[in-house]
Coordinates of C-alpha atoms in Angstrom, one line a residue:
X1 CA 53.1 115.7 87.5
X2 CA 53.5 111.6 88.1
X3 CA 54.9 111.0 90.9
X4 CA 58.6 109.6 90.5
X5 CA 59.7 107.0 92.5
X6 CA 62.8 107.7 94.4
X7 CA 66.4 106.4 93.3
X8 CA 67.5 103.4 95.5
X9 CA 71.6 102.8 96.9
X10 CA 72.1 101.3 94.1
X11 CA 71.1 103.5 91.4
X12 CA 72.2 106.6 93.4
X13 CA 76.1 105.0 93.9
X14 CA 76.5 103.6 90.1
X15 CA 74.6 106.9 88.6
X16 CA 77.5 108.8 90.3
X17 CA 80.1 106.9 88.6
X18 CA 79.2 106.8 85.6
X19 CA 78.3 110.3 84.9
X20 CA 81.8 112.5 84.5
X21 CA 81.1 116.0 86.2
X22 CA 77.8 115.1 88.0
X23 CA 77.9 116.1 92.1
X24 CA 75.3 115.1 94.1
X25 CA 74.6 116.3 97.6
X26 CA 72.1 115.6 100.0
X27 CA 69.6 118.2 98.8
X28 CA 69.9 117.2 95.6
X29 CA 68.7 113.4 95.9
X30 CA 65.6 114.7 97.7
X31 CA 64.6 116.3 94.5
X32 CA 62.1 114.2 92.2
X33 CA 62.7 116.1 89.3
X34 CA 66.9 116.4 89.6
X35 CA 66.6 112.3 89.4
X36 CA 64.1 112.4 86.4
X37 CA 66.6 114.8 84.8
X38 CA 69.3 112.6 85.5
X39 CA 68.2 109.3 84.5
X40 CA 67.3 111.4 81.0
X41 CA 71.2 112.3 80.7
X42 CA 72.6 109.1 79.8
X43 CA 71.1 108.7 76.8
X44 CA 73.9 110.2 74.7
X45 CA 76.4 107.3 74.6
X46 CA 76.3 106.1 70.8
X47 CA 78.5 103.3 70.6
X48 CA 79.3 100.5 73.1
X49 CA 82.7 98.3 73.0
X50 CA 82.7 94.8 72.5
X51 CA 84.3 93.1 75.7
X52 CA 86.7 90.7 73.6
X53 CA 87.4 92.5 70.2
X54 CA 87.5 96.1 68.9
X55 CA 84.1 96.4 67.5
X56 CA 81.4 99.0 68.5
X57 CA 77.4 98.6 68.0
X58 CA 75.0 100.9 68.5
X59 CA 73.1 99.1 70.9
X60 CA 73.4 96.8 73.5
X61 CA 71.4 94.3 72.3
X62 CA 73.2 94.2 68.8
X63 CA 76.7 94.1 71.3
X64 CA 74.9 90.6 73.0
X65 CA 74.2 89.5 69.6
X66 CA 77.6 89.4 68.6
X67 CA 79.0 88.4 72.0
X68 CA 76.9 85.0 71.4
X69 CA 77.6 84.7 67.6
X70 CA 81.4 85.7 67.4
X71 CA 83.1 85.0 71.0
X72 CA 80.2 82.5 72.0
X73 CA 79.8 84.5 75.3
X74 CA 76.7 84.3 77.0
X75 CA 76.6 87.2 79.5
X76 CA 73.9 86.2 81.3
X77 CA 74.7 82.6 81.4
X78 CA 78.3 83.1 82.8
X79 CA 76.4 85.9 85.8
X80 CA 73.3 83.4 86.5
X81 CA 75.9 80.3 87.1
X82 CA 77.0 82.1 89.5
X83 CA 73.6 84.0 90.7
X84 CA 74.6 87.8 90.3
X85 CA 73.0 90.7 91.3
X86 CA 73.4 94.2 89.6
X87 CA 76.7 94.6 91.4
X88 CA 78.0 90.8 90.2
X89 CA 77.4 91.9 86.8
X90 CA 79.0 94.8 87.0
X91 CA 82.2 93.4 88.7
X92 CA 82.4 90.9 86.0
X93 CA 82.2 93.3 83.0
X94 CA 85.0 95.8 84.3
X95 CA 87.0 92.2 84.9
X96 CA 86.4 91.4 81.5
X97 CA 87.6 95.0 80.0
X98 CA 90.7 95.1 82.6
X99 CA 92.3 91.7 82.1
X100 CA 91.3 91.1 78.4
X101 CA 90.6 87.5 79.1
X102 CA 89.7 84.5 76.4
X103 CA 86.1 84.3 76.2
X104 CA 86.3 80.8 77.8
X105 CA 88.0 82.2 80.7
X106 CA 84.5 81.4 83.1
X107 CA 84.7 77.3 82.7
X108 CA 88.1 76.9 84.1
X109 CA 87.3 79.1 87.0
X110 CA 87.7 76.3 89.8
X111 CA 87.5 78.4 93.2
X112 CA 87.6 81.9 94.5
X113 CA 86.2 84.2 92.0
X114 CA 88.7 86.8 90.4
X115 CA 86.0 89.6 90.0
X116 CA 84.9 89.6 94.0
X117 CA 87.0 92.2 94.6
X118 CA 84.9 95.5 95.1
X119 CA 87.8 97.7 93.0
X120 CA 85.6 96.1 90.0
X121 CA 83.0 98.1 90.9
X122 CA 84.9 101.1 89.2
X123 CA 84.7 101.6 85.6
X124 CA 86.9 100.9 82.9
X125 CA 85.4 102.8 80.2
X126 CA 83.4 106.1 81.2
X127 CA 80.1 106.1 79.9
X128 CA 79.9 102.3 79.6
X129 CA 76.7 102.0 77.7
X130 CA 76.7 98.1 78.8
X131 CA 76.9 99.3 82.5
X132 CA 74.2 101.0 81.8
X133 CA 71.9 98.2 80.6
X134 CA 72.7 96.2 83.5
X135 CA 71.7 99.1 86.0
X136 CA 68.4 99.4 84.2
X137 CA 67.8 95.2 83.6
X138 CA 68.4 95.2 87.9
X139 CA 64.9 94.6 88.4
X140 CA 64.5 91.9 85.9
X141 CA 67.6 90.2 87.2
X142 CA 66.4 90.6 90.8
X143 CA 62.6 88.6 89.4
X144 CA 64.8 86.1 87.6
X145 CA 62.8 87.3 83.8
X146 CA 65.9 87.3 82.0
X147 CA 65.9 83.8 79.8
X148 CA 69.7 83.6 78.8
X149 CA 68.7 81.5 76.2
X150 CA 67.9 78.4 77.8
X151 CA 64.9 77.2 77.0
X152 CA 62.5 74.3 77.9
X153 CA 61.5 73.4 81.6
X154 CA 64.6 71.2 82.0
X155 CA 66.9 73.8 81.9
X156 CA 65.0 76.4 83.7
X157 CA 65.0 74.2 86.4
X158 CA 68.9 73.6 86.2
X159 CA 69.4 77.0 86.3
X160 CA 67.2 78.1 89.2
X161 CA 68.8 74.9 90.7
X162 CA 72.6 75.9 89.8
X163 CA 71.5 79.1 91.0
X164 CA 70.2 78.0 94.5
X165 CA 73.8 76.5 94.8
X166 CA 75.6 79.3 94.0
X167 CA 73.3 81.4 96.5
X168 CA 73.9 79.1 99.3
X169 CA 78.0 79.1 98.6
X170 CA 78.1 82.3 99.0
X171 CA 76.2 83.1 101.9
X172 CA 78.0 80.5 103.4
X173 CA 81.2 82.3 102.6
X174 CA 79.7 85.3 103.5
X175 CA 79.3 83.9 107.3
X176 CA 83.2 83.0 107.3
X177 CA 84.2 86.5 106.0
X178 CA 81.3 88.2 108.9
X179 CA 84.8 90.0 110.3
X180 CA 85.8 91.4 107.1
X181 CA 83.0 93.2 106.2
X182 CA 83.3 96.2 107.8
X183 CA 87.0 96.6 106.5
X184 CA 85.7 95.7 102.4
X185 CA 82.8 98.3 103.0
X186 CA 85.8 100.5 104.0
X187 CA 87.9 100.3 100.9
X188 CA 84.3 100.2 98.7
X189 CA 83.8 103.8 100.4
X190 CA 87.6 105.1 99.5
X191 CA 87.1 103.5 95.9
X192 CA 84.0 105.3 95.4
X193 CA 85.6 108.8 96.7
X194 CA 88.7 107.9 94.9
X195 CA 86.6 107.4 91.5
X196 CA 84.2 110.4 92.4
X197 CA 87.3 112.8 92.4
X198 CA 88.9 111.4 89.4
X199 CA 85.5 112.5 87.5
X200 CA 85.0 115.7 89.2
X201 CA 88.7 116.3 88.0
X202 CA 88.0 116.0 84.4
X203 CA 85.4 118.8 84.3
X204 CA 86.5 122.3 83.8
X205 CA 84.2 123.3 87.3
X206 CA 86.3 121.2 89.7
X207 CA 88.5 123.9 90.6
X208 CA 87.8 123.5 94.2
X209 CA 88.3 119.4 94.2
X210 CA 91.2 120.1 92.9
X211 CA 92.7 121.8 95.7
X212 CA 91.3 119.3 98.3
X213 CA 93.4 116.7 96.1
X214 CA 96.4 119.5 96.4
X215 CA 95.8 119.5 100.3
X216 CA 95.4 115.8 100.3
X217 CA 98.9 115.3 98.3
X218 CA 100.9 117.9 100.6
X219 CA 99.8 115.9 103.6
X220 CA 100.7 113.0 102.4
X221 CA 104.3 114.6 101.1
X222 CA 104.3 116.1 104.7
X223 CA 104.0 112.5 106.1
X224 CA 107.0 111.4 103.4
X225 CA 109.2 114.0 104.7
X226 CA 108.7 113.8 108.0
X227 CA 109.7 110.1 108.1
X228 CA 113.4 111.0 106.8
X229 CA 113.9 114.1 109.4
X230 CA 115.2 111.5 112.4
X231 CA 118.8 110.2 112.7
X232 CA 117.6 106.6 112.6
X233 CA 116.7 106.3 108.9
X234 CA 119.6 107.5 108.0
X235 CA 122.0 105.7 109.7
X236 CA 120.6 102.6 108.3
X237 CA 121.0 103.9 104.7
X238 CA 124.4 104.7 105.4
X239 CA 125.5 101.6 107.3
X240 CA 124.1 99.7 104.1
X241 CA 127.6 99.1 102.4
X242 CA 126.3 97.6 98.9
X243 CA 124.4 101.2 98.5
X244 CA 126.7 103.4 99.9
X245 CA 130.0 102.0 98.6
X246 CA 128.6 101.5 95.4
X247 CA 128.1 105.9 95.0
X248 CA 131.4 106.1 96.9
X249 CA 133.2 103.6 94.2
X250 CA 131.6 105.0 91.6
X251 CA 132.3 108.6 92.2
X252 CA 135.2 108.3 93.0
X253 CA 136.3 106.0 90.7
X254 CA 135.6 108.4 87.8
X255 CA 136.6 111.6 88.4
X256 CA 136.6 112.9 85.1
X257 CA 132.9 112.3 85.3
X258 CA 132.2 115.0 88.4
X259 CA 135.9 117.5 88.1
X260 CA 134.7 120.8 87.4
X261 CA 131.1 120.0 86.8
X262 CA 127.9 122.0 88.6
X263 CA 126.3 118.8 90.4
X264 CA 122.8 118.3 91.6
X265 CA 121.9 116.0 94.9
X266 CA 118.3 115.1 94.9
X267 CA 117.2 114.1 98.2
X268 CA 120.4 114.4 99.9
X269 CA 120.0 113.5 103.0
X270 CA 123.0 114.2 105.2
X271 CA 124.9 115.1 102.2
X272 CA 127.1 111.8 101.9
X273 CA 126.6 112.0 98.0
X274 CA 127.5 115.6 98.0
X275 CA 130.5 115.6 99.5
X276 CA 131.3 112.2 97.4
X277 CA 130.8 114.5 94.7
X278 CA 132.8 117.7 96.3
X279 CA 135.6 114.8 97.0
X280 CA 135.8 113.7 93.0
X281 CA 136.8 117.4 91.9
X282 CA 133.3 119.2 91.3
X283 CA 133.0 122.6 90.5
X284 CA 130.2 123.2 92.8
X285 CA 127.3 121.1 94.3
X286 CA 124.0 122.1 95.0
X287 CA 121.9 120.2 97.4
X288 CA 117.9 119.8 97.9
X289 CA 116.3 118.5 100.7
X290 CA 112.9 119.1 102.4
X291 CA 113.5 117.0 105.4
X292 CA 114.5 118.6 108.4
X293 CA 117.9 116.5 108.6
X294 CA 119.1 119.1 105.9
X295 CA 119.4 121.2 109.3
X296 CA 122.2 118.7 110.6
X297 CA 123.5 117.9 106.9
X298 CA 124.7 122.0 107.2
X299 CA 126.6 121.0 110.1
X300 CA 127.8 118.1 108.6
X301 CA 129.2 120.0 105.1
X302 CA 130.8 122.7 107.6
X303 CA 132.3 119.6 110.1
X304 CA 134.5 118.9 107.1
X305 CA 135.2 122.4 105.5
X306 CA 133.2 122.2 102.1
X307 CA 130.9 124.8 102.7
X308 CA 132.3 126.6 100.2
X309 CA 131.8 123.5 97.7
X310 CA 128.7 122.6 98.7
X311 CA 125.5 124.8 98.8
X312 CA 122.4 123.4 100.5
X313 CA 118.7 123.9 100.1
X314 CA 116.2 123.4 102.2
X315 CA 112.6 122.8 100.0
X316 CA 111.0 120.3 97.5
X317 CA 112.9 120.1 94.4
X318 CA 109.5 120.8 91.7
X319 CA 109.2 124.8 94.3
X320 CA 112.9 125.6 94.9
X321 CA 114.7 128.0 93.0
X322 CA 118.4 127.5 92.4
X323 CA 120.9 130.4 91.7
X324 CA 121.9 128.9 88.7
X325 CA 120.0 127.7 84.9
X326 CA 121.9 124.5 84.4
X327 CA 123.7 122.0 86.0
X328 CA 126.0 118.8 84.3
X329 CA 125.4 115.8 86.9
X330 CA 122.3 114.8 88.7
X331 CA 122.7 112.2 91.6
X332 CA 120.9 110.8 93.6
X333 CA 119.4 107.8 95.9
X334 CA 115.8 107.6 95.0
X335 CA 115.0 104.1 94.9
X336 CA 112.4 102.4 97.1
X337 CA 110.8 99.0 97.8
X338 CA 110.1 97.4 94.5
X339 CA 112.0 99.9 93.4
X340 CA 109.1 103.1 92.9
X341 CA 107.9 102.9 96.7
X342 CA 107.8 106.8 97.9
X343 CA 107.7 107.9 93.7
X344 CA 111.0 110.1 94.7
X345 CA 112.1 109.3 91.2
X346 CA 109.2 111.8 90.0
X347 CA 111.3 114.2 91.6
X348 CA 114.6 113.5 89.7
X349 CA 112.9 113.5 86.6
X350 CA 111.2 116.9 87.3
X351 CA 114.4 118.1 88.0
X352 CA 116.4 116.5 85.1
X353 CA 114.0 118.2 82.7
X354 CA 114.1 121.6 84.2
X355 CA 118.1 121.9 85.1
X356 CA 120.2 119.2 83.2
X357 CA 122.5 120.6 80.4
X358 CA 121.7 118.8 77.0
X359 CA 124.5 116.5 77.1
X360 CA 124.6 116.3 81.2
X361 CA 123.9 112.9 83.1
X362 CA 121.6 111.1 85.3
X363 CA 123.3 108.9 87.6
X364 CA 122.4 106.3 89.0
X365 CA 121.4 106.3 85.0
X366 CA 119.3 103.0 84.9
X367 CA 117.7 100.3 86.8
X368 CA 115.8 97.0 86.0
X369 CA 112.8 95.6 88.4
X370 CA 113.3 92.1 88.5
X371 CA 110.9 88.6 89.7
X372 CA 111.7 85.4 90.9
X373 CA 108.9 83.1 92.3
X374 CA 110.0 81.0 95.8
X375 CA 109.1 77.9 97.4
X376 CA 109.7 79.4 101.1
X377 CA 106.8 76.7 103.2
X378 CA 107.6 78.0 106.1
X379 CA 107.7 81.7 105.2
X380 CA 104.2 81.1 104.2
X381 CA 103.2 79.1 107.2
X382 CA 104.4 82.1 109.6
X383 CA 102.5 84.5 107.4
X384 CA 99.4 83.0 106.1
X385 CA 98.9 79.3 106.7
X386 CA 98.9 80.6 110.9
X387 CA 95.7 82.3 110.4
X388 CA 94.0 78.6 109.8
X389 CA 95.1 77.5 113.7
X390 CA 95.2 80.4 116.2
X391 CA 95.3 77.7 119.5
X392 CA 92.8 75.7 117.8
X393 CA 90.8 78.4 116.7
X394 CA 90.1 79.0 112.8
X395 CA 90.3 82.5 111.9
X396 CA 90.9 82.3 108.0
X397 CA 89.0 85.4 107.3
X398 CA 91.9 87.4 108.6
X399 CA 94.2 86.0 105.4
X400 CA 92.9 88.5 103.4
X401 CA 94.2 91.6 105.8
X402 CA 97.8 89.6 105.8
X403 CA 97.9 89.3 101.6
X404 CA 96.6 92.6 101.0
X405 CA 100.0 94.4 102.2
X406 CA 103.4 93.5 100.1
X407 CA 106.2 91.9 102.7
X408 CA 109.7 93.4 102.9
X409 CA 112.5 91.1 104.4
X410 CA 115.6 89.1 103.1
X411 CA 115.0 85.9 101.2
X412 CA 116.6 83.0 100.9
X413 CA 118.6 81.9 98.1
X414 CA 118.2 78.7 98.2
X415 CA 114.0 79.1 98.0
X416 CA 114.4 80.5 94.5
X417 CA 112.6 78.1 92.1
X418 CA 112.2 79.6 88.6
X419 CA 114.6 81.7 86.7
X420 CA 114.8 85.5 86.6
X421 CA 111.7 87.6 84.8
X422 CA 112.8 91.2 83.9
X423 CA 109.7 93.0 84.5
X424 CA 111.0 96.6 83.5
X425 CA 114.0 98.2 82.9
X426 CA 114.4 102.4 83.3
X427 CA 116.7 104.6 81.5
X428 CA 116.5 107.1 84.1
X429 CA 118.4 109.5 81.6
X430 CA 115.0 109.5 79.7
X431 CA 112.1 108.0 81.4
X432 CA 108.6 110.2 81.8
X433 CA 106.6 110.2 84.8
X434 CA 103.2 108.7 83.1
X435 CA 105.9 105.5 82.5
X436 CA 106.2 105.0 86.2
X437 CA 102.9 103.5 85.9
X438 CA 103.0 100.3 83.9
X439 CA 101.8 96.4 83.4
X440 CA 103.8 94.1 81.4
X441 CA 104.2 90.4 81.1
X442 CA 105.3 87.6 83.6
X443 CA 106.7 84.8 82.1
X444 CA 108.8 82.4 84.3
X445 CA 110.6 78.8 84.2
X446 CA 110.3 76.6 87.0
X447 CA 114.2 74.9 87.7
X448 CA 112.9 73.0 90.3
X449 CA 109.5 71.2 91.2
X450 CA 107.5 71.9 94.1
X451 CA 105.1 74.9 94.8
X452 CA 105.1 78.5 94.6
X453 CA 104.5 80.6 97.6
X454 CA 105.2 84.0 96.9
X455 CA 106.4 86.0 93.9
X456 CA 109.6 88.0 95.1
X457 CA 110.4 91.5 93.5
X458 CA 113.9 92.9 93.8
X459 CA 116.0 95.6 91.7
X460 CA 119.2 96.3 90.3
X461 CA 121.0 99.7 89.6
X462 CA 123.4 100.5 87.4
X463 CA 125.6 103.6 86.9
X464 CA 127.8 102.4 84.2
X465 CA 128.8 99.3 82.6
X466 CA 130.7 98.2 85.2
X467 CA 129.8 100.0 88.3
X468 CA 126.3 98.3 89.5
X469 CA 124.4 96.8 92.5
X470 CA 121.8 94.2 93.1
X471 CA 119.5 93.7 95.9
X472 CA 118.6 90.7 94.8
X473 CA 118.0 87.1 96.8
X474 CA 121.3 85.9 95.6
X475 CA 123.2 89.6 96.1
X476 CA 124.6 90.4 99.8
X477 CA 121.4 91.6 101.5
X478 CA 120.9 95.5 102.3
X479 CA 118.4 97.5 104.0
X480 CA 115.7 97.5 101.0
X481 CA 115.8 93.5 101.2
X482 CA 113.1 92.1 98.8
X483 CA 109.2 92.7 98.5
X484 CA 107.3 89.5 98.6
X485 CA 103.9 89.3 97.5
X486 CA 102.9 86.2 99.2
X487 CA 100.3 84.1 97.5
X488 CA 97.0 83.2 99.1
X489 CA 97.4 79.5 97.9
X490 CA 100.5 77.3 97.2
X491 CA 101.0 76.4 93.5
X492 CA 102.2 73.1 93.0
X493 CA 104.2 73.7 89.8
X494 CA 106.7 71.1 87.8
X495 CA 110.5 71.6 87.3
X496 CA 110.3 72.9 83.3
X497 CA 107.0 74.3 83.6
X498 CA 106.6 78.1 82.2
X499 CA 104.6 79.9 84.1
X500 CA 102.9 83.2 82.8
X501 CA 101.1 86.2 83.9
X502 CA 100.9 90.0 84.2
X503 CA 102.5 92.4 87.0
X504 CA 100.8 95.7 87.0
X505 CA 102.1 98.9 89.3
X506 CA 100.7 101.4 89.9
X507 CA 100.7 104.7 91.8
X508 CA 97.5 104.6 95.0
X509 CA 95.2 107.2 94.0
X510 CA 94.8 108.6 97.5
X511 CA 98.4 108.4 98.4
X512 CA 100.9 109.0 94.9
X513 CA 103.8 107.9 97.2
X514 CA 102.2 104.4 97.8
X515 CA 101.6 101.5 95.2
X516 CA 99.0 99.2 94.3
X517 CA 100.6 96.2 92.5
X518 CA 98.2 93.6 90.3
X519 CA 99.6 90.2 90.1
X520 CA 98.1 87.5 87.7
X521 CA 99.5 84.0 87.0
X522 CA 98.3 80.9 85.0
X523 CA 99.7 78.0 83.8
X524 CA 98.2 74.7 81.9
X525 CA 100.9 71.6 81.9
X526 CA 99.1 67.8 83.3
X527 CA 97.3 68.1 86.1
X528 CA 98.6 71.8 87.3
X529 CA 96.1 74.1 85.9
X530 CA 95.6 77.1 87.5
X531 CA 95.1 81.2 87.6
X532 CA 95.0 83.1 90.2
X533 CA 95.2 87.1 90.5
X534 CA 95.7 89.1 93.5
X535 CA 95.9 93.1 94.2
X536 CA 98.7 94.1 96.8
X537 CA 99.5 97.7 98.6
X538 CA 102.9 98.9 99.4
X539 CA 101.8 101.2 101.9

């Protein structure tokens, strides 16, 4: 038998991912044969997707041919202006399939890359048949044999030139990011894990990953609950007047809505909501809670004599068993920063689904996430712009540890410069889970020139038509204030410019109570062209 050369990093890390139900150990890559096996396997994929429409091809090389005839795209001209390796390439095509971009979308590109980031490494489509191609062309890209149609000595020459330059930028912002490095290779490692498991899941063998995914999810829930078993947490939910008051006026305000009804608190805390409820003329109320404050909310119910109204339950709500089948009210305060911080509304819907009569109700019963951009300079100075003068010392590269985490404070009104974008609205009487992860359009009207620096997030909750809340910029602050997702760059924008974009949310992969939020703006009026895109963690 030949002998077979062994896999490299590269081939060993991008064979994993792209090969659902595959495991490889350490004993396994030391086998010559296993790899010959392997790199036999991916021969099945029939059809690959065209990056900009809905056709498939056959072959890759029919797929290029109709990149450069219908979209004229030129793959390998757009990865050798900027001198990409296997892992370039591969960044820019899940780019390409993620944020659906206009084939043109390479020439306007002015600065930072928008594919660096190494969460482009993962896959869009499993079995990308184009993936593929580029793992097996890495040689040839690494010798420079790949033409990219340009022919003639004049243009070769351009290239390798154009190429030379792009090398040299980015080694030189390689040296300014040296301190970084360790951190990206970090979050590289926890992507790949994150995207190994993900596969492994989706075999009917991954029993056993599933139940380290189980394990990781309890501690993670264990963490949750823990946080909300001191005093201190609550006492700043309850000293919040705009949240508090609004359950009080609202349940007390309608008591035909609660008198003789079975109620349901989710999350109750130290059973404010509960004896709200028990105050309005419920029949009964039955009350979840995991935390360990559940211990002093018993105390509480007894304090002021409605333990015979009130019945609490100390468990999470998707493993407890209640002693009845139905109840006719659900309440509850499950919102967090930008509004699905801590998922707790997965809970209420579980709930909802198993225990609400047909015609029972959800309150609060709907709430819309909300975005206004800000001019706030020296917000942005304090929280960015600092890292570029440390007492005379530049340490830029830190910017990127500062913009990857979403801020939570109280902004002023008076920096608001565009109108109000509605990025989702929830009808919390018949939203699924799966909804709770979501993208959807940002389109918004500058009223006032000057720059953006940040995109603020902020919700509103309703219970009925006219019993509501806001924890807006322009509403009296409370103790969610509003996320900010600062912006690496100022954006000098023009009073009656529209600027648009996409927000995606969506729940972190290794934590479900955290989020990862995408963030993509652009905007083409005079001189002010721009699009940027950033990935934030509320964490």
């Amino acid at each position: 038998m030949d002998e077979v050369e062994s896999p490299s990093l590269t081939e060993v890390i991008i064979y994993i991912i792209l090969q659902p139900g595959q495991f490889v150990d350490d004993e396994s890559l030391d086998d010559d044969e296993d790899w010959e096996d392997w790199c036999e396997d991916g021969n099945d994929v029939e059809e690959v997707l065209c990056l900009f429409c809905s056709e498939k091809f056959h072959s890759v090389e029919k797929l290029i041919h109709h990149l450069k005839e219908y979209h004229n795209f030129n793959l390998e001209t757009v990865a050798n202006r900027y001198g990409f390796d296997v892992y370039g390439r591969i960044k820019l095509i899940n780019y390409i399939r993620l944020t659906h971009p206009l084939p043109n979308f390479w020439e306007n590109i002015s600065d930072s890359i928008p594919w660096e980031s190494e969460n482009f490494l993962k896959p869009v489509i499993s079995d990308d048949l184009l993936l593929r191609y580029v793992i097996d062309m890495e040689d040839t890209f690494e010798s420079g044999a790949i033409d990219a149609d340009m022919e003639g000595d004049e243009l070769q020459n351009q290239r390798l030139q154009e190429k030379r330059l792009a090398e040299s930028e980015n080694r030189a912002y390689m040296a300014e990011c040296t301190l970084t490095e360790l951190r990206n290779e970090l979050e590289n490692a926890r992507l790949l894990r994150s995207t190994l498991r993900e596969i492994l899941l989706d075999t009917t063998d991954a029993k056993e990953d599933a139940k380290e995914d189980e394990l990781r999810f309890c501690s993670s829930d264990d963490a949750y609950f823990n946080s909300y078993s001191g005093t201190q947490i609550h006492e700043e939910m309850l000293k919040d007047r705009i949240r508090t008051e609004a359950y009080m006026n609202f349940i007390l305000n309608n008591p035909a809505l609660f008198r003789d009804k079975i109620v349901l608190d989710v999350g109750c805390g130290t059973g404010i909501l509960s004896m709200f409820a028990a105050k309005a003329g419920c029949r009964h109320v039955y009350a979840i809670d995991q935390s360990d404050i559940i211990n002093y909310a018993r105390d509480i119910v007894m304090e002021n004599q409605l333990e015979n109204k009130i019945t609490l339950i100390k468990g999470k709500v998707e493993d407890v068993k209640l002693p009845i089948e139905k109840v006719d009210v659900i309440i509850s305060e499950w919102m967090g920063y930008c509004l699905l911080f801590e998922s707790m509304l997965d809970s209420v819907i579980f709930a909802r689904e198993k225990w609400l009569t047909v015609d029972g109700q959800v309150y609060p019963n709907s709430c819309s996430l909300n975005a206004v951009a800000i001019n706030d300079k020296i917000m942005h100075d304090k929280s960015i712009e600092f890292w570029d003068n440390v007492y005379g010392f530049k340490m830029s590269c830190l910017k990127s540890t500062v913009l990857d985490d979403a801020d939570i404070a109280v902004v002023k009104s008076e920096t608001i410069i565009s109108d109000i974008c509605c990025l989702k609205i929830l009808d919390v009487s018949s939203v699924k889970v799966d909804e709770l992860n979501f993208q959807c359009p940002i389109s918004l009207k500058i009223n006032q020139a000057g720059c953006i620096t940040a995109l603020v997030v902020y919700f509103d909750t309703f219970f009925s038509k006219t019993e509501s809340f806001s924890t807006g910029p322009c509403a009296p602050a409370t103790h969610w204030g509003q996320t900010i997702f600062h912006l690496r760059d100022r954006l000098n924008v023009e009073k009656g410019e529209q600027i648009f974009g996409q927000f995606s949310c969506m729940k972190n992969k290794e934590n479900h109570r955290n989020l990862n939020v995408n963030i993509v703006l652009e905007s083409s009026i005079n001189k002010n062209t721009f699009k940027l895109q950033q990935v934030y963690y509320l964490r």
